mmCIF file of C-alpha atoms and ligand atoms in Angstrom:
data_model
loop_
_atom_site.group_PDB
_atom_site.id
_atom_site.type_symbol
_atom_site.label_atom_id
_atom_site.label_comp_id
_atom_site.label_asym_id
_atom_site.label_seq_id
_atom_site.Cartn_x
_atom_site.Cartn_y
_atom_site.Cartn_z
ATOM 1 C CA UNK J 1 10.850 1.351 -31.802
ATOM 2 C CA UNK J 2 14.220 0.358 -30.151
ATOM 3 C CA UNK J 3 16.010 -3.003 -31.732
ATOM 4 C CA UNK J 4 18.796 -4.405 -30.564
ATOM 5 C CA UNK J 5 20.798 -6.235 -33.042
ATOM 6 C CA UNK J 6 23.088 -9.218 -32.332
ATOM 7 C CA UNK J 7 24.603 -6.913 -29.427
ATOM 8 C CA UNK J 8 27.650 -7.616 -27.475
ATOM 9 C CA UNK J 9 29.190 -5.747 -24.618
ATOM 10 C CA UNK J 10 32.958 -6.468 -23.666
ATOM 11 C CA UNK J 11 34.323 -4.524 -20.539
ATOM 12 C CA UNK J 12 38.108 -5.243 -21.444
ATOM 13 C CA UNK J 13 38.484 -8.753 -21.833
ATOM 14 C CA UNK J 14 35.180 -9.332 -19.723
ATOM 15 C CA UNK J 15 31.912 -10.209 -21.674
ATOM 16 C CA UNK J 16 28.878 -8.773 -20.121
ATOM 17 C CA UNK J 17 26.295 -8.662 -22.986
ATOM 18 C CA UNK J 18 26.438 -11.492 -25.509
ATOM 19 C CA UNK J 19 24.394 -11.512 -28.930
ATOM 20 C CA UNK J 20 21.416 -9.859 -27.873
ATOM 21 C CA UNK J 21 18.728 -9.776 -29.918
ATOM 22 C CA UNK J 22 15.760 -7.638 -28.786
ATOM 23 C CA UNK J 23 13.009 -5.473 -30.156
ATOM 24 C CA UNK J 24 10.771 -3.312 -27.357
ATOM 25 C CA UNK J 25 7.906 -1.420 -29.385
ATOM 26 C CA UNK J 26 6.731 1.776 -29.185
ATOM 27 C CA UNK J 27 3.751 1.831 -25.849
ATOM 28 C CA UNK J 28 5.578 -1.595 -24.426
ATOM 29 C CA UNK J 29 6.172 -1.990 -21.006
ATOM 30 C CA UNK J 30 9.196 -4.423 -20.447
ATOM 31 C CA UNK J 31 10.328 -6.304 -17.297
ATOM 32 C CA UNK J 32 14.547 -6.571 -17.715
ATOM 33 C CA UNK J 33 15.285 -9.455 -14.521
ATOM 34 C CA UNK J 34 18.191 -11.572 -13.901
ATOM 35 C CA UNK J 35 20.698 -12.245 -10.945
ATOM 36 C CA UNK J 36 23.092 -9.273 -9.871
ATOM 37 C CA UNK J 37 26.012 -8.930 -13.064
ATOM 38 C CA UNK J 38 23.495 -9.992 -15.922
ATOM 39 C CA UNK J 39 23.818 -7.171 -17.425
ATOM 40 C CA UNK J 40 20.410 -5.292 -16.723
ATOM 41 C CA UNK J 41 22.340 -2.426 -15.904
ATOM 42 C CA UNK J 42 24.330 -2.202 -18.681
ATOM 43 C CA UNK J 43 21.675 -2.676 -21.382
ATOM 44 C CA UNK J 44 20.127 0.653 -20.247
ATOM 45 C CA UNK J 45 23.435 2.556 -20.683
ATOM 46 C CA UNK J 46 23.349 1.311 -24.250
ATOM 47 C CA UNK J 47 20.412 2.408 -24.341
ATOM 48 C CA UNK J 48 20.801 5.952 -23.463
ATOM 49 C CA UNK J 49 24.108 5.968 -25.488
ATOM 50 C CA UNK J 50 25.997 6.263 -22.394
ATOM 51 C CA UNK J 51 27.890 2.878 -23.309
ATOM 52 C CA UNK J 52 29.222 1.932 -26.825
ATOM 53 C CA UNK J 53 27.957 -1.796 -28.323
ATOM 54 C CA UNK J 54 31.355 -3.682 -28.957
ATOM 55 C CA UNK J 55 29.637 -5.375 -31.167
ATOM 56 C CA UNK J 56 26.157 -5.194 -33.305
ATOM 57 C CA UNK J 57 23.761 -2.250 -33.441
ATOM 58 C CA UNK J 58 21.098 -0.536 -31.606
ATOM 59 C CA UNK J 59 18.369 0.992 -33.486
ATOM 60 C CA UNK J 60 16.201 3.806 -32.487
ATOM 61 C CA UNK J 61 13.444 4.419 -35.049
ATOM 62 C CA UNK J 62 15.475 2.999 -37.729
ATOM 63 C CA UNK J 63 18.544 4.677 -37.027
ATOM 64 C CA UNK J 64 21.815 3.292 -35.169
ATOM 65 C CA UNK J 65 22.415 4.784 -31.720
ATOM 66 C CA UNK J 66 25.818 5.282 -32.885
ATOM 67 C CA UNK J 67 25.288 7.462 -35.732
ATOM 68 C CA UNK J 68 23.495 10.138 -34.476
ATOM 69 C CA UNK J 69 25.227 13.017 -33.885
ATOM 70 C CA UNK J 70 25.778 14.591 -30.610
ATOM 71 C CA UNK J 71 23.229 17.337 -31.016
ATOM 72 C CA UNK J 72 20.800 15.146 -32.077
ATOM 73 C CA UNK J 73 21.695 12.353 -29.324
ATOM 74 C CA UNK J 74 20.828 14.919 -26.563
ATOM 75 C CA UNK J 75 17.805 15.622 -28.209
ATOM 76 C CA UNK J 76 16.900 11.665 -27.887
ATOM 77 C CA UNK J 77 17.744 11.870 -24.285
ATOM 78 C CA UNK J 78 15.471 14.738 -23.654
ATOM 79 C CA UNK J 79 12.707 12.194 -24.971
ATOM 80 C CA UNK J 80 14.194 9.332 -22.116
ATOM 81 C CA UNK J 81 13.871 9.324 -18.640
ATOM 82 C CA UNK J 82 16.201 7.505 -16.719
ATOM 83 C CA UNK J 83 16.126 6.049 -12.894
ATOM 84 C CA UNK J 84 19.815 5.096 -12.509
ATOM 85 C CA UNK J 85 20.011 2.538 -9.926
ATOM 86 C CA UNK J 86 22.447 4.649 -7.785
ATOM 87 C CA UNK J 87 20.078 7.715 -8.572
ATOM 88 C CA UNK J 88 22.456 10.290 -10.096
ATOM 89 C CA UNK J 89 21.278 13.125 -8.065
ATOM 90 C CA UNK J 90 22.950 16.521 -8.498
ATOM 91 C CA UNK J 91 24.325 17.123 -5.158
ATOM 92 C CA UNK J 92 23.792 20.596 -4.878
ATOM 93 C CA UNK J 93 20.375 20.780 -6.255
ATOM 94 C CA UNK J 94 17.859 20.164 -3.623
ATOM 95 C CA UNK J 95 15.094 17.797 -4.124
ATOM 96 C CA UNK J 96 12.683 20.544 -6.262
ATOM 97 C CA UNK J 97 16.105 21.537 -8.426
ATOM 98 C CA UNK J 98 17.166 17.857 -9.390
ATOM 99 C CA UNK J 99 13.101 17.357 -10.178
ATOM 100 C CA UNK J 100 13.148 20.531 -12.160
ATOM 101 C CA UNK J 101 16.232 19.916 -14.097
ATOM 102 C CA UNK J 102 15.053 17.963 -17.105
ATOM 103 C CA UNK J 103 11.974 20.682 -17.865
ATOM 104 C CA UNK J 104 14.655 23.381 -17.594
ATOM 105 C CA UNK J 105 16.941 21.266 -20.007
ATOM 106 C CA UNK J 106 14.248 21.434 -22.606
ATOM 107 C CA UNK J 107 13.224 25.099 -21.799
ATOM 108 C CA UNK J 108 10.176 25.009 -20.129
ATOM 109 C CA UNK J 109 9.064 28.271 -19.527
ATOM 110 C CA UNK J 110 9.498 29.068 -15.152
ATOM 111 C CA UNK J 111 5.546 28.909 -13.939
ATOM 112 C CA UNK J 112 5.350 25.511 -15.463
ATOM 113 C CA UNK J 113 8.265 24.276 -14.163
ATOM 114 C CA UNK J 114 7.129 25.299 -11.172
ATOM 115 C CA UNK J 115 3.800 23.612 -11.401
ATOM 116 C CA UNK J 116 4.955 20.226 -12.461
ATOM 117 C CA UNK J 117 7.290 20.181 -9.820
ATOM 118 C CA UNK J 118 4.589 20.837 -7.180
ATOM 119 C CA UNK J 119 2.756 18.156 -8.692
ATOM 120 C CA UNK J 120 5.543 15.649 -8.273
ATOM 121 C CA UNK J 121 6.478 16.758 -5.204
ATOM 122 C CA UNK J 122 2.895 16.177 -3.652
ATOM 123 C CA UNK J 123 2.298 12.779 -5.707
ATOM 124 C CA UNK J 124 5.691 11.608 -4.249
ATOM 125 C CA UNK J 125 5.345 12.410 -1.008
ATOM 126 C CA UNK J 126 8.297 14.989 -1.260
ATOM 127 C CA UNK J 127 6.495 18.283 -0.754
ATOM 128 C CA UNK J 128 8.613 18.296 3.164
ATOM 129 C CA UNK J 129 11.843 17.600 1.577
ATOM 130 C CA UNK J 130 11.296 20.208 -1.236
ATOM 131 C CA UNK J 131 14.341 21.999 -0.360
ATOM 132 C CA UNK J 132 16.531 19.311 1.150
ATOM 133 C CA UNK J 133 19.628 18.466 -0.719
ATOM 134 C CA UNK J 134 20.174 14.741 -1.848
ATOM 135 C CA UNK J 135 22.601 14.268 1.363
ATOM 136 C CA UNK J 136 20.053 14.918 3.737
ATOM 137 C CA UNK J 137 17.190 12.440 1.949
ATOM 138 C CA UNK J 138 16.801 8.474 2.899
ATOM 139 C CA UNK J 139 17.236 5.959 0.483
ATOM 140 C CA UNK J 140 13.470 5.470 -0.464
ATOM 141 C CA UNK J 141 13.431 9.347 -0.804
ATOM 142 C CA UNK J 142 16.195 9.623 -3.233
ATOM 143 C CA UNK J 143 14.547 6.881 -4.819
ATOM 144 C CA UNK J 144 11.373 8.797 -5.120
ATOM 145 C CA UNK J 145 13.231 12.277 -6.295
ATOM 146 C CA UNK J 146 15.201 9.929 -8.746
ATOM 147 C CA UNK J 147 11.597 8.696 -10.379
ATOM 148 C CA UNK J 148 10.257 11.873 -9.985
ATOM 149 C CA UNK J 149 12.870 13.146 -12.114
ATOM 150 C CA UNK J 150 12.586 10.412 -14.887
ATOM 151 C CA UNK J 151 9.295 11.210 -15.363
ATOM 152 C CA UNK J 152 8.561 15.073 -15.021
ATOM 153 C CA UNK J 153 8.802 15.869 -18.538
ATOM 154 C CA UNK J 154 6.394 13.137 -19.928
ATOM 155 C CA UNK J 155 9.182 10.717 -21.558
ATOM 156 C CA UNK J 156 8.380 8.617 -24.561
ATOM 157 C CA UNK J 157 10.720 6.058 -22.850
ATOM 158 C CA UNK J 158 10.644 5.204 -18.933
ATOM 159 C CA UNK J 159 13.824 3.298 -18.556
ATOM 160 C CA UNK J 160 14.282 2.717 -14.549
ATOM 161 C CA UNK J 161 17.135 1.035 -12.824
ATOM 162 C CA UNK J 162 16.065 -1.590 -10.064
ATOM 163 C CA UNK J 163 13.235 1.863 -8.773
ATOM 164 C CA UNK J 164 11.939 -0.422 -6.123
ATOM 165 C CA UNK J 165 15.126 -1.438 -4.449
ATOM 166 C CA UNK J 166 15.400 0.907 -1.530
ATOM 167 C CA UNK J 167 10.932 1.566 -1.177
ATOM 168 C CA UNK J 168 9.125 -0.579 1.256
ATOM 169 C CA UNK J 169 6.114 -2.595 0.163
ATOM 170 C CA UNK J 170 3.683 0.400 -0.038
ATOM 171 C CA UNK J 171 5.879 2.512 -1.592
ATOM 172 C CA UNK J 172 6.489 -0.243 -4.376
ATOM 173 C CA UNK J 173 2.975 -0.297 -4.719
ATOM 174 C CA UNK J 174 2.584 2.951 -5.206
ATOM 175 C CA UNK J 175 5.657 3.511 -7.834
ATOM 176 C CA UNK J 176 4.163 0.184 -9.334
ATOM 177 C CA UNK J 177 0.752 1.962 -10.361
ATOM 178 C CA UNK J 178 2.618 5.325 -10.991
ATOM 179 C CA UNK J 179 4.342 3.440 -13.680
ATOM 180 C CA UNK J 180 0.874 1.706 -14.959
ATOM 181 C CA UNK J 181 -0.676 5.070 -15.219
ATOM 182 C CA UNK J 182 2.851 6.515 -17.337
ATOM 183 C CA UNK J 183 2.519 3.216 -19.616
ATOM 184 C CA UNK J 184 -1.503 3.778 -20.035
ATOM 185 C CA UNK J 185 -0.297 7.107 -21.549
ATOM 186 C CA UNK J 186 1.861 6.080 -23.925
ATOM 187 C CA UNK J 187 4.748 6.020 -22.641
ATOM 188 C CA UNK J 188 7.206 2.929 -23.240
ATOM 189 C CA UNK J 189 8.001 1.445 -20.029
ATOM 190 C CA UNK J 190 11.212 -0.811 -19.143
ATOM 191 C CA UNK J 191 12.154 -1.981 -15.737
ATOM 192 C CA UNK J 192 15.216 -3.756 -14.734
ATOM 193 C CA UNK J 193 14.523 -5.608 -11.647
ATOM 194 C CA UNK J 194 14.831 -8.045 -8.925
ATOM 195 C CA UNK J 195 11.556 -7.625 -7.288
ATOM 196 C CA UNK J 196 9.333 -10.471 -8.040
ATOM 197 C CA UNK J 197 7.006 -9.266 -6.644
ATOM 198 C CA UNK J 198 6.705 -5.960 -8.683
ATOM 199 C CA UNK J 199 7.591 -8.344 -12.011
ATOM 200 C CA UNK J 200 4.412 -10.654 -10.890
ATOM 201 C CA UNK J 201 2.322 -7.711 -10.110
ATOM 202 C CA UNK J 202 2.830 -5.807 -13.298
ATOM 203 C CA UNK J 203 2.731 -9.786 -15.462
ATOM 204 C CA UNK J 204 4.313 -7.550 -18.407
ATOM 205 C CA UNK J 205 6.823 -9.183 -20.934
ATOM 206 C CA UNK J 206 9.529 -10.532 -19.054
ATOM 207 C CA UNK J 207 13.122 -10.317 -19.961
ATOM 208 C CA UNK J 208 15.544 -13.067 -17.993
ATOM 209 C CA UNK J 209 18.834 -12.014 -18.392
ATOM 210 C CA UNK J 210 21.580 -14.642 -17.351
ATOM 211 C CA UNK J 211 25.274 -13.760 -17.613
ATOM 212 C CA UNK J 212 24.527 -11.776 -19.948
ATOM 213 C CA UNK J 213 22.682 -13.585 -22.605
ATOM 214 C CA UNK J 214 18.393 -13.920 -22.989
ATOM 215 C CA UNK J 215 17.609 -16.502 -21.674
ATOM 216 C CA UNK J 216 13.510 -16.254 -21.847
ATOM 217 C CA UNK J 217 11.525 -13.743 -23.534
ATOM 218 C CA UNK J 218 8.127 -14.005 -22.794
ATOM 219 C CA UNK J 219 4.730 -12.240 -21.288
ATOM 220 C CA UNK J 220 3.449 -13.182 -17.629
ATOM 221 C CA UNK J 221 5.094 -13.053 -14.439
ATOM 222 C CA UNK J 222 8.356 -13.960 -12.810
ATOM 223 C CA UNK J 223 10.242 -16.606 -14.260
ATOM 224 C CA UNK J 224 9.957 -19.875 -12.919
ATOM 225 C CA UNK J 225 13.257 -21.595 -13.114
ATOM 226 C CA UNK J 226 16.320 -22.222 -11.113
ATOM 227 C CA UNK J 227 17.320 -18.516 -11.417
ATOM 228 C CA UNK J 228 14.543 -17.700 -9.442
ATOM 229 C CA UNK J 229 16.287 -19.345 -6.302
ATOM 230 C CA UNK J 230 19.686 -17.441 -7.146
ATOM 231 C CA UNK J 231 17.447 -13.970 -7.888
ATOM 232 C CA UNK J 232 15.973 -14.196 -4.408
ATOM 233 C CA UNK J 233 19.347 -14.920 -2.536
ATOM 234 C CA UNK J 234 20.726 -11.984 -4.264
ATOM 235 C CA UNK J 235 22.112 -8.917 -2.502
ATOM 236 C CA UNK J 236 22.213 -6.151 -5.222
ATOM 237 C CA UNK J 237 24.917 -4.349 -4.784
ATOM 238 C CA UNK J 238 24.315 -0.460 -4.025
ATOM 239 C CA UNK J 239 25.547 1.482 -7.405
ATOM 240 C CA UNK J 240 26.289 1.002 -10.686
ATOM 241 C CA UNK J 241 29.658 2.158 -12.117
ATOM 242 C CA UNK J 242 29.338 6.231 -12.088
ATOM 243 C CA UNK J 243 30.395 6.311 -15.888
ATOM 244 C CA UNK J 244 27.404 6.717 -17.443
ATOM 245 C CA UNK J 245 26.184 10.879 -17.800
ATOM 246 C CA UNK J 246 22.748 11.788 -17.019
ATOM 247 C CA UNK J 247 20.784 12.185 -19.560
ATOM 248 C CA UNK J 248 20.388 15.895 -20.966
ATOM 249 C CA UNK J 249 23.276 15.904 -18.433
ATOM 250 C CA UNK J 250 24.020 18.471 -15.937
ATOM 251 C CA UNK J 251 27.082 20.693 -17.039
ATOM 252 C CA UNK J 252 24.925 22.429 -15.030
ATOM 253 C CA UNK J 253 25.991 26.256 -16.136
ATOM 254 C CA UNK J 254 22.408 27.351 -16.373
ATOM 255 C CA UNK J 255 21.077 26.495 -13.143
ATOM 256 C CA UNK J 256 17.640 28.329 -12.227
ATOM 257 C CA UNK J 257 16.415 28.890 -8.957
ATOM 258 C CA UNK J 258 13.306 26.777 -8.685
ATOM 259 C CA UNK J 259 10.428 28.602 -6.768
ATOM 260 C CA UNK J 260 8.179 26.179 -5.578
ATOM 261 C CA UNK J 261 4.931 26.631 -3.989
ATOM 262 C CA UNK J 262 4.424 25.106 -0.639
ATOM 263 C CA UNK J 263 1.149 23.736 0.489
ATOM 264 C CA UNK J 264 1.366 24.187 4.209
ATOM 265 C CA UNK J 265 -1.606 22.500 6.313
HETATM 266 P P1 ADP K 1 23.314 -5.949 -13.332
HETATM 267 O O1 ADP K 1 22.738 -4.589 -13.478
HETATM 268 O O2 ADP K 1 22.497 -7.014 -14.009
HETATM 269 O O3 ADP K 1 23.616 -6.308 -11.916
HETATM 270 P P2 ADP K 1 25.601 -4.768 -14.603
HETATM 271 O O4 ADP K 1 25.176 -4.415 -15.976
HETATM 272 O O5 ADP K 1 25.709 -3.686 -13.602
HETATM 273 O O6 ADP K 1 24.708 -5.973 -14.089
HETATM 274 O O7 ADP K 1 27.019 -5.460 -14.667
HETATM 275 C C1 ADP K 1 27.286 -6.599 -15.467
HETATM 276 C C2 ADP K 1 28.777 -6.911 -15.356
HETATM 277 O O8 ADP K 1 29.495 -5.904 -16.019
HETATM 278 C C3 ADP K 1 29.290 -6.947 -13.935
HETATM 279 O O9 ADP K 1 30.201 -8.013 -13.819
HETATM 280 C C4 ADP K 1 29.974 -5.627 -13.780
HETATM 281 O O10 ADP K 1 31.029 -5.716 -12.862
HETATM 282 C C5 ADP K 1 30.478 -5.356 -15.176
HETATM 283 N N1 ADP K 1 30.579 -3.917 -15.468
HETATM 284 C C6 ADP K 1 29.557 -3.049 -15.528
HETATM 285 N N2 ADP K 1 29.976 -1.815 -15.848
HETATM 286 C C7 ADP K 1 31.325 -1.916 -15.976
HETATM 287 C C8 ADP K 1 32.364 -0.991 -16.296
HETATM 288 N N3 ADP K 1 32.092 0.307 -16.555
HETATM 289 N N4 ADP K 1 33.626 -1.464 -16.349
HETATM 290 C C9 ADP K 1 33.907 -2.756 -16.126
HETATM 291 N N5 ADP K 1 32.979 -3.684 -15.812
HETATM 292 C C10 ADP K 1 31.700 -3.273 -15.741
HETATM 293 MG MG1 MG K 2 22.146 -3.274 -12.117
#
């Protein structure tokens, strides 16, 4: 169980979270929405640990983010996946290697590594650009190596980043139901987005996050007030500040080779 409690976030002088109360239960699956500099992005830093709370506490399973120690914080993150909404790809990992990473993280032995990446690769349409570095991948691709990513090692927690925001319609779709089948699972699902059409699709709890206080907390689709207008205007903007590590980050000394099996039709 994560619980947030009475959390602020300063930036400097700059409020971005204000007294946020919040708790997301184990098995949930969580809509975060709200216009562009709400905070959505934020909150999942804080989650991860990336961030600090100014102010308040975060609990994970009764125990504040902020006391557990290092070795045991990476440990947490190895239990996380993460879609940062710029992606964090490694840039010289190709697509398999940056899919790979967090099984080799939590030392998964090679031929399994090898066989969940496969897997990915095929149910994400990436088997092609298998060996293509991030540089060389469209926006909807990185998108899709970025999910794939989050969710190779069977997370208790799917934390994802506006995932939709560079996948057309039937791409949505797809990551949509790839998230339904994750959250059928087990796993504990929480998506900050935009995309109403995704948040009135999935009609999960719904989060409305307005400068960067909750403003509605409550099951069923999008919400129906005057943010809606400003939410649909909105232009997110590309990336989030680069601050935040990856989880189980990638220091990156013990790169492996990743051999990966190429259907070829
Ligand atoms: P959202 O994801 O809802 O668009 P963010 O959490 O990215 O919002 O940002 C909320 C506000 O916090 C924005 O005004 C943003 O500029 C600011 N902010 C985010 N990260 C930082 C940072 N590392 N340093 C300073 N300001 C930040
Ligand atoms: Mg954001």
């Amino acid at each position: 169980m994560i619980v947030l409690n009475d959390v602020s976030k300063s930036f400097g002088k700059k409020s971005v979270l204000s007294h946020v109360s919040l708790t997301i239960n184990p098995g949930e699956f969580v809509c975060v929405v709200g216009p562009s500099g709400a905070g959505k992005s934020t909150l999942i830093h804080l989650l991860i640990g990336g961030e600090q709370v100014s102010e308040g506490r975060i609990e994970v399973d009764g125990v504040e983010l902020r006391d557990i120690p290092p070795p045991v914080l990476q440990l947490y993150r190895r239990r996380i996946g993460v879609v940062f909404q710029d992606y964090k790809l490694i840039a010289h990992r190709t697509v398999a290697e940056n899919i790979a990473f967090p099984l080799e993280v939590c030392g998964v032995a090679d031929a399994e590594i090898d066989r969940r990446v496969t897997e990915l690769l095929g149910q994400m349409s990436l088997t092609e650009k298998a060996s293509s570095l991030p540089d060389e991948l469209s926006g909807g691709e990185k998108a899709r190596t970025a999910i794939a990513r989050a969710i190779v090692h069977q997370p208790l927690v799917l934390l994802a980043d506006e995932p939709t925001g560079n996948l057309d319609p039937v791409q949505s779709l797809m990551i949509l139901k790839l998230f339904q089948e994750i959250h059928r699972s087990g796993t504990t699902v929480l998506v900050a987005t935009h995309d109403s059409t995704l948040v009135e699709t999935l009609q999960t709890r719904v989060i409305l996050l307005e400068n960067g206080k909750v403003m509605r907390d409550a099951a069923g689709g999008y919400p129906q007030q005057s943010a809606k207008h400003d939410l649909l205007k909105e232009v997110e903007k590309p990336a989030v500040s680069a601050q935040a590590p990856v989880p189980s980050a990638p220091s990156d000394g013990s790169k492996k080779k990743v051999k990966v099996t190429m259907i070829h039709s």
